[in-house]
Amino acid sequence: MITWSKDRAEAAQRILGSYPERRSAVMPLLYVAMAEYGYVSEQAMRDVAELTGLTPVQVSSVASFYTMYKREEVGRYLVSVCTSVSCHLLGGDDVLHAVEAETGVPHGETGPDGTFSVEHVECIGACGGAPAVQVNYELIEGVTPEKAVELCQWLNATEPDPLLGDEMQALFGGQRSFDWGPSESTGSKGPVPAFGPYSTAGTDRLAGP
Amino acid sequence: MSERVTITVDGIPLEVDAGELLIKAAEDNGTYIPRFCWHPRMKPVGMCRMCLVEVEGPRGILLTTSCNMPVSDGMVVHTESETVKKAQEGILEFLLINHPLDCPVCDRGGECPLQDQTLSHGPGESRFVEEKRHFEKPIPISDLVLLDRERCILCARCTRFSDEVSGDPLIEFQSRGNNTQVLTFPDEPFASYFSGNTVQICPVGALTSKPYRFRARPWDLEKTESTCPHCSVGCSIEVHTSQNEVIRYQGVDNDDVNWGWLCDKGRYSFESVNSAERLDTPLIRNASGQLEPASWPDAMEAAATGLASIVEAHGGNSVAGIGGARGSNESAYAFGKFMRTIIGTNHLDAQLGDGLDPHFLVGSTPRGVINDLDTAKTIVLWGPDLKEELPVLYLRVRHAAQQGAKLIVIHPRRTGLDDRATFKVVYKPGEGPALLNKLVEGDPGLAEVRAAINEGPVVGLVGRTGLTEDPRLAEAVAAFLRELPKATLMPLARRSNVYGALDMGVSPRLLPGRVSSASESGKAALREHWGSLPDDFGRDTIGIIDGLADGHLKGLVMMGSDPVRDVPSGNRAAEALSRAEFVVAIDTFLNDSAAAADVVFPALGFTEQEGTVTNLEGRVQKVTQAAPGPGQARPDWSILEDLAHRMGGSIGATSVNVLFKEIVTVAPAYRGLTWVDLEFGEGRDGLVMPLEEGDQPIQYVAVDPGLAPTKAPLALHSARTLYDDGVHTRFGPSLERLVGAPMAYLHPDDAARLGIPDGGEVDVETVQGSARVQVGFDPSLAPGTVFVPFNQGIGQNLGSAVEVKLEVVS
Ligand code: SF4
Ligand code: SF4
Ligand code: FES
Ligand code: FES
């Protein structure tokens, strides 16, 4: 029995309707389920299995392949520090260590009070503005270790909701890769990618637990 | 005939089928290319890269995997060049990076493709000095199978089998990269009826089975080919023994039957062969009413005297025989001959009240074979849930449906094939005739189904969907289906060698060789051979039970049968046995029925004697001896011969060979068969009898008996499950734990209407009996249906009545 909120249950049906084969909908549905439960719980995978006609283990095979499907509860702010080549060369590792030290959360983990999760990630497509950091998938470029510390303090103190990439960029960012681009910030309401208008999942109503 | 093309493999030109996979084309022509992930009965995935070869092409020589490369005309292939060797060595070095190399304590050591191919194609030395990845050593992934992830080489054979072949994808790769591993979902074990196949095809020792683990080393095993005796599919198996003990069964690839697969019941039933509960000495009921061990001469004397005195006092036809379906054709033939000529009765039956008209079962025209499924456009299954009752036939139907045949399933409940069915029709038990009428008359509600059915060739799989269904419904269905374009019929009954026993005439309606017992010429011909043959009317099993219960019959001989457990109204069978004056049982176990006998003889079972068996297609295959039997057990036929002797006659059963020769002389449909035809190797696939078209004595044309539907407010559906409470599950420690609990299932709407909670308790009552059970919900049932699995503790008391009442207890 699926007990999702009405909006998400409807979104799930919409998603299912856009694929000729039910099982093809497994990935967008996992995001919706993740939004519902805050992470991809066992129940979330069972739900998606029910919706797609797969077995739960087939769903978990997909869910465990991709690191953006969080299979454990994530803190309110998911800080992802890029340590791929460009960022690594420009000090991404130092940024990561600064975040770890400030939050007290080693990468790959969530702090006991549930405020922060810290992870290091592979290239997030912002090499031109390396080192890059994301908070709940909202991007900040040109981050120094000092600015990263401030960023964490700011998150802790002001508890922004929604979280806007442009705002964080202005406060804590440096050199941007595409400063001529339009503002892409849609505002994140939680550590689950919202995808806004671009996603098969539809709207940002899906965000946040 | 498919198109042929010419390819060159290592300089040798070969003519092969166009489109064939290179690895297979090469192998069929004597060049073995090493492989791990490719399996001839599954789709190629190209995962392990072990099968690399060089193929010359327009852009030069290309290193490519041969398992997913179809041959094309003019292809030039090198399988042993320096580059290929280097590539294969590299692949093996990579595969061994994380492999624990614990061969000395691995079940697979000695028959391990990784071990073998490392020796034949490997580098001989590893350059890897880093730490290997570590996992908890073997974790149980089901009641039968354990998984050692350190040994796994991620070939995906097991996961593909579960998804593609058996249709229960309960294991899958999890995570990725260095963390990739095969796993189940946390609370969903690998509870597949076919899990043993993954253990057999795993190319390393990552999957092991509980019943076989650490029991033997492969090089110590003696291997004997045989045929699985547990249902009428007749899968080809290899019996592995060590020091005279059966250690395991492995599937053998028989192109006509099982393609190498087995179901877990067949595969792990070897445990019951070795059970300490096996009968190993004759038993006689003593003065105080207890069965006690006796010598063979004493038991023979007691049995012969007991039977003879009844025959003398009341005539031969006061004695009946039930059984014959669990042994070989030779035993069944001996049983029939013994009952008819020595006792002088026609009351004998190998079916136990769960089957169809024997003429229909063995004489239906046009009769199909399993391989017809692969060329069928349409498959109609109106019969048992094949996954539960004829498991490997289920695999074959599943495959055919996956290849594009339209599958129509008609059954009162969900079945294992529903997910592959083009159409699934559910009906309430008793309403089958009405449904059939609608189908025949082209009811608009079934128009699509009807249209699909009209496309031939059609294979009709027909049988009873459950034990409360009127057996004549299957004939009505067959009468309809046989008129469809290019239709063939496969009438279905599941009991092990029941087709063989019926072919041997163990039925009131049949004589050996598919001859009707009403045929005067048939009787005359048989009298020539047998000297005598009773003329009276014979009763089937249900009739025999009635006769014993009401005193018309006085004596009973059972051979490998357990009516108390197997007949739809077991309590009535028990009553009949207690009323009988004298009962003789020949069996491997002291089952509930044999326990009521006056004399019990210990019989040799499967793997302990030679003979032939006949499967549901009418295919004759060999069973072989691989181990000695327990204690003083003897072959059924030799017990019967001895008994005949003491009763002043003989059935001429001096050896299996003599019996076989007599069968192929006496039984018309078996004429011309030779022992050599059935030798394994060339004859592994067995032979469908009769050998020549037109030699089939009964040409049974099903007609619609014009049944009226049975209307019942609540209707009972009672059907078998794979792990029922039969001897082979009960006396095998691994399977025993898998037997389901007694349950009754209801549609949730009915339960709500009747105020029964999920898990509540009810008394289920029919005119034939009652039982108290727990209730479960099953939304796949038609409203108004109660489903009770048969022989899971209780089902056998409810009989075959459709109408059922529920009394809520809590
Ligand atoms: S367990 Fe065996 S069959 Fe399954 S992927 Fe691993 S090596 Fe292959
Ligand atoms: S399907 Fe039947 S014959 Fe085949 S292994 Fe299972 S029980 Fe034996
Ligand atoms: S390397 Fe960090 S964003 Fe590309
Ligand atoms: S056998 Fe060809 S890639 Fe595995």
Coordinates of N, CA and C in Angstrom, one line a residue, chain B residues 223-313:
Chain B
K223 N 28.8 -40.6 -11.5 CA 27.7 -39.9 -12.1 C 26.9 -40.8 -13.0
T224 N 25.6 -40.8 -12.8 CA 24.7 -41.7 -13.6 C 23.6 -40.9 -14.1
E225 N 23.3 -41.0 -15.4 CA 22.2 -40.2 -15.9 C 20.9 -41.0 -15.6
S226 N 19.8 -40.1 -15.5 CA 18.5 -40.7 -15.1 C 17.4 -39.7 -15.4
T227 N 16.3 -40.0 -15.0 CA 15.1 -39.1 -15.2 C 14.4 -38.8 -13.9
C228 N 14.2 -37.5 -13.7 CA 13.6 -37.1 -12.4 C 12.2 -37.7 -12.3
P229 N 11.9 -38.3 -11.1 CA 10.7 -39.0 -11.0 C 9.6 -38.2 -10.3
H230 N 9.8 -36.9 -10.1 CA 8.8 -36.3 -9.2 C 7.6 -35.6 -9.8
C231 N 7.6 -35.5 -11.1 CA 6.4 -35.1 -11.8 C 6.4 -35.6 -13.2
S232 N 5.4 -35.3 -13.9 CA 5.3 -36.0 -15.2 C 6.0 -35.2 -16.3
V233 N 6.8 -34.2 -15.9 CA 7.6 -33.5 -17.0 C 8.8 -34.4 -17.4
G234 N 9.4 -35.1 -16.4 CA 10.4 -36.1 -16.7 C 11.7 -35.4 -17.1
C235 N 12.2 -34.5 -16.2 CA 13.5 -33.8 -16.6 C 14.7 -34.8 -16.5
S236 N 15.6 -34.5 -17.4 CA 16.8 -35.4 -17.4 C 17.8 -34.9 -16.3
I237 N 18.3 -35.9 -15.6 CA 19.2 -35.5 -14.5 C 20.4 -36.4 -14.5
E238 N 21.4 -36.0 -13.7 CA 22.5 -36.8 -13.4 C 22.5 -37.1 -11.9
V239 N 22.5 -38.3 -11.5 CA 22.6 -38.7 -10.1 C 24.0 -38.8 -9.7
H240 N 24.4 -38.0 -8.7 CA 25.8 -38.1 -8.2 C 25.8 -38.8 -6.9
T241 N 26.7 -39.9 -6.9 CA 26.7 -40.7 -5.7 C 28.2 -40.7 -5.2
S242 N 28.3 -40.9 -3.9 CA 29.6 -41.1 -3.3 C 29.5 -42.2 -2.3
Q243 N 30.3 -43.2 -2.4 CA 30.3 -44.3 -1.4 C 28.9 -44.8 -1.3
N244 N 28.2 -45.1 -2.4 CA 26.9 -45.7 -2.4 C 25.8 -44.8 -1.8
E245 N 26.1 -43.5 -1.7 CA 25.0 -42.6 -1.2 C 24.8 -41.6 -2.2
V246 N 23.5 -41.3 -2.4 CA 23.1 -40.2 -3.4 C 23.4 -38.9 -2.7
I247 N 24.2 -38.1 -3.4 CA 24.7 -36.8 -2.9 C 24.0 -35.6 -3.5
R248 N 23.7 -35.7 -4.7 CA 23.0 -34.6 -5.4 C 22.4 -35.0 -6.7
Y249 N 21.5 -34.2 -7.3 CA 21.1 -34.3 -8.7 C 21.5 -33.0 -9.4
Q250 N 22.0 -33.2 -10.6 CA 22.2 -32.0 -11.5 C 21.4 -32.2 -12.7
G251 N 21.0 -31.0 -13.3 CA 20.1 -31.0 -14.5 C 21.0 -31.4 -15.7
V252 N 20.4 -32.1 -16.6 CA 21.1 -32.4 -17.9 C 20.3 -31.8 -19.0
D253 N 21.0 -31.2 -19.9 CA 20.3 -30.5 -21.0 C 19.7 -31.5 -22.0
N254 N 18.4 -31.6 -21.9 CA 17.7 -32.5 -22.8 C 16.9 -31.5 -23.7
D255 N 17.2 -31.5 -25.0 CA 16.6 -30.5 -25.9 C 15.1 -30.5 -25.9
D256 N 14.6 -31.7 -25.8 CA 13.1 -31.9 -25.9 C 12.4 -31.6 -24.6
V257 N 13.0 -31.6 -23.5 CA 12.3 -31.5 -22.2 C 12.8 -30.4 -21.4
N258 N 13.9 -30.5 -20.7 CA 14.1 -29.5 -19.6 C 15.3 -28.5 -19.8
W259 N 16.0 -28.7 -20.9 CA 17.0 -27.7 -21.3 C 18.0 -27.5 -20.1
G260 N 18.2 -28.5 -19.3 CA 19.2 -28.5 -18.3 C 18.6 -28.0 -16.9
W261 N 17.4 -27.5 -16.9 CA 16.8 -26.9 -15.7 C 16.2 -28.0 -14.9
L262 N 16.1 -27.8 -13.6 CA 15.3 -28.6 -12.7 C 14.6 -27.7 -11.8
C263 N 13.5 -28.2 -11.2 CA 12.9 -27.4 -10.1 C 13.5 -27.9 -8.8
D264 N 13.4 -27.0 -7.8 CA 14.1 -27.4 -6.5 C 13.5 -28.6 -5.8
K265 N 12.3 -28.9 -6.1 CA 11.7 -30.1 -5.5 C 12.3 -31.3 -6.1
G266 N 12.4 -31.3 -7.4 CA 13.1 -32.4 -8.0 C 14.6 -32.5 -7.6
R267 N 15.3 -31.4 -7.6 CA 16.7 -31.4 -7.4 C 17.0 -31.8 -5.9
Y268 N 16.3 -31.3 -5.0 CA 16.7 -31.6 -3.6 C 15.9 -32.7 -3.0
S269 N 15.1 -33.4 -3.8 CA 14.4 -34.5 -3.2 C 15.3 -35.7 -3.0
F270 N 16.6 -35.6 -3.4 CA 17.5 -36.7 -3.1 C 17.6 -37.0 -1.6
E271 N 17.3 -36.0 -0.8 CA 17.4 -36.2 0.6 C 16.5 -37.2 1.1
S272 N 15.3 -37.3 0.5 CA 14.3 -38.3 1.0 C 14.8 -39.7 0.6
V273 N 15.6 -39.8 -0.5 CA 16.1 -41.2 -0.8 C 17.0 -41.7 0.3
N274 N 17.7 -40.8 1.0 CA 18.6 -41.2 2.0 C 18.0 -41.2 3.4
S275 N 16.7 -40.9 3.5 CA 16.1 -40.7 4.8 C 16.2 -41.9 5.6
A276 N 16.4 -41.7 6.9 CA 16.5 -42.8 7.9 C 15.1 -43.4 8.1
E277 N 14.1 -42.8 7.6 CA 12.7 -43.3 7.8 C 12.4 -44.3 6.7
R278 N 13.3 -44.5 5.7 CA 13.0 -45.5 4.6 C 12.6 -46.9 5.2
L279 N 11.7 -47.5 4.6 CA 11.4 -48.9 5.0 C 12.5 -49.8 4.6
D280 N 13.1 -50.6 5.5 CA 14.2 -51.5 5.1 C 13.9 -52.9 5.5
T281 N 12.7 -53.2 6.0 CA 12.4 -54.6 6.3 C 10.9 -54.8 6.1
P282 N 10.5 -56.0 5.8 CA 9.0 -56.2 5.8 C 8.4 -56.0 7.2
L283 N 7.1 -55.7 7.2 CA 6.4 -55.5 8.4 C 5.1 -56.4 8.4
I284 N 4.8 -57.0 9.5 CA 3.5 -57.7 9.6 C 2.8 -57.2 10.8
R285 N 1.5 -57.1 10.7 CA 0.7 -56.7 11.9 C 0.5 -57.8 12.8
N286 N 1.0 -57.6 14.0 CA 1.0 -58.8 15.0 C -0.4 -58.9 15.7
A287 N -0.4 -59.8 16.7 CA -1.7 -60.1 17.3 C -2.2 -58.9 18.1
S288 N -1.3 -58.1 18.6 CA -1.8 -56.9 19.3 C -2.1 -55.7 18.4
G289 N -2.0 -55.9 17.1 CA -2.4 -54.9 16.2 C -1.3 -53.9 15.8
Q290 N 0.0 -54.3 16.2 CA 1.1 -53.4 15.8 C 1.8 -54.0 14.6
L291 N 2.4 -53.0 13.8 CA 3.2 -53.5 12.7 C 4.6 -53.8 13.3
E292 N 5.1 -55.0 13.0 CA 6.4 -55.3 13.5 C 7.3 -55.9 12.4
P293 N 8.6 -55.7 12.5 CA 9.5 -56.3 11.5 C 9.3 -57.8 11.4
A294 N 9.5 -58.2 10.1 CA 9.3 -59.7 9.9 C 10.3 -60.1 8.8
S295 N 10.5 -61.4 8.6 CA 11.4 -61.9 7.6 C 10.6 -61.8 6.3
W296 N 11.3 -61.8 5.2 CA 10.7 -61.9 3.9 C 9.8 -63.1 3.7
P297 N 10.2 -64.3 4.1 CA 9.3 -65.5 3.9 C 8.1 -65.3 4.7
D298 N 8.2 -64.9 5.9 CA 7.0 -64.7 6.8 C 6.0 -63.7 6.2
A299 N 6.6 -62.6 5.8 CA 5.7 -61.5 5.2 C 5.1 -62.0 3.9
M300 N 5.8 -62.7 3.1 CA 5.3 -63.2 1.8 C 4.1 -64.1 2.1
E301 N 4.4 -65.0 3.1 CA 3.4 -66.0 3.5 C 2.2 -65.3 3.9
A302 N 2.3 -64.4 4.8 CA 1.2 -63.7 5.4 C 0.4 -63.0 4.3
A303 N 1.1 -62.3 3.4 CA 0.4 -61.5 2.3 C -0.3 -62.5 1.4
A304 N 0.4 -63.5 1.0 CA -0.2 -64.5 0.0 C -1.4 -65.1 0.6
T305 N -1.3 -65.6 1.8 CA -2.4 -66.3 2.5 C -3.6 -65.3 2.6
G306 N -3.3 -64.1 3.1 CA -4.3 -63.1 3.3 C -5.1 -62.8 2.0
L307 N -4.3 -62.6 0.9 CA -5.0 -62.2 -0.3 C -5.7 -63.5 -0.9
A308 N -5.1 -64.6 -0.8 CA -5.7 -65.8 -1.4 C -7.0 -66.2 -0.7
S309 N -7.0 -66.0 0.6 CA -8.2 -66.4 1.3 C -9.4 -65.4 0.9
I310 N -9.1 -64.2 0.7 CA -10.2 -63.3 0.3 C -10.6 -63.6 -1.1
V311 N -9.7 -63.9 -2.0 CA -10.0 -64.3 -3.4 C -10.9 -65.5 -3.4
E312 N -10.5 -66.5 -2.5 CA -11.2 -67.7 -2.4 C -12.7 -67.5 -1.9
A313 N -12.8 -66.7 -0.9 CA -14.1 -66.5 -0.3 C -15.0 -65.6 -1.1

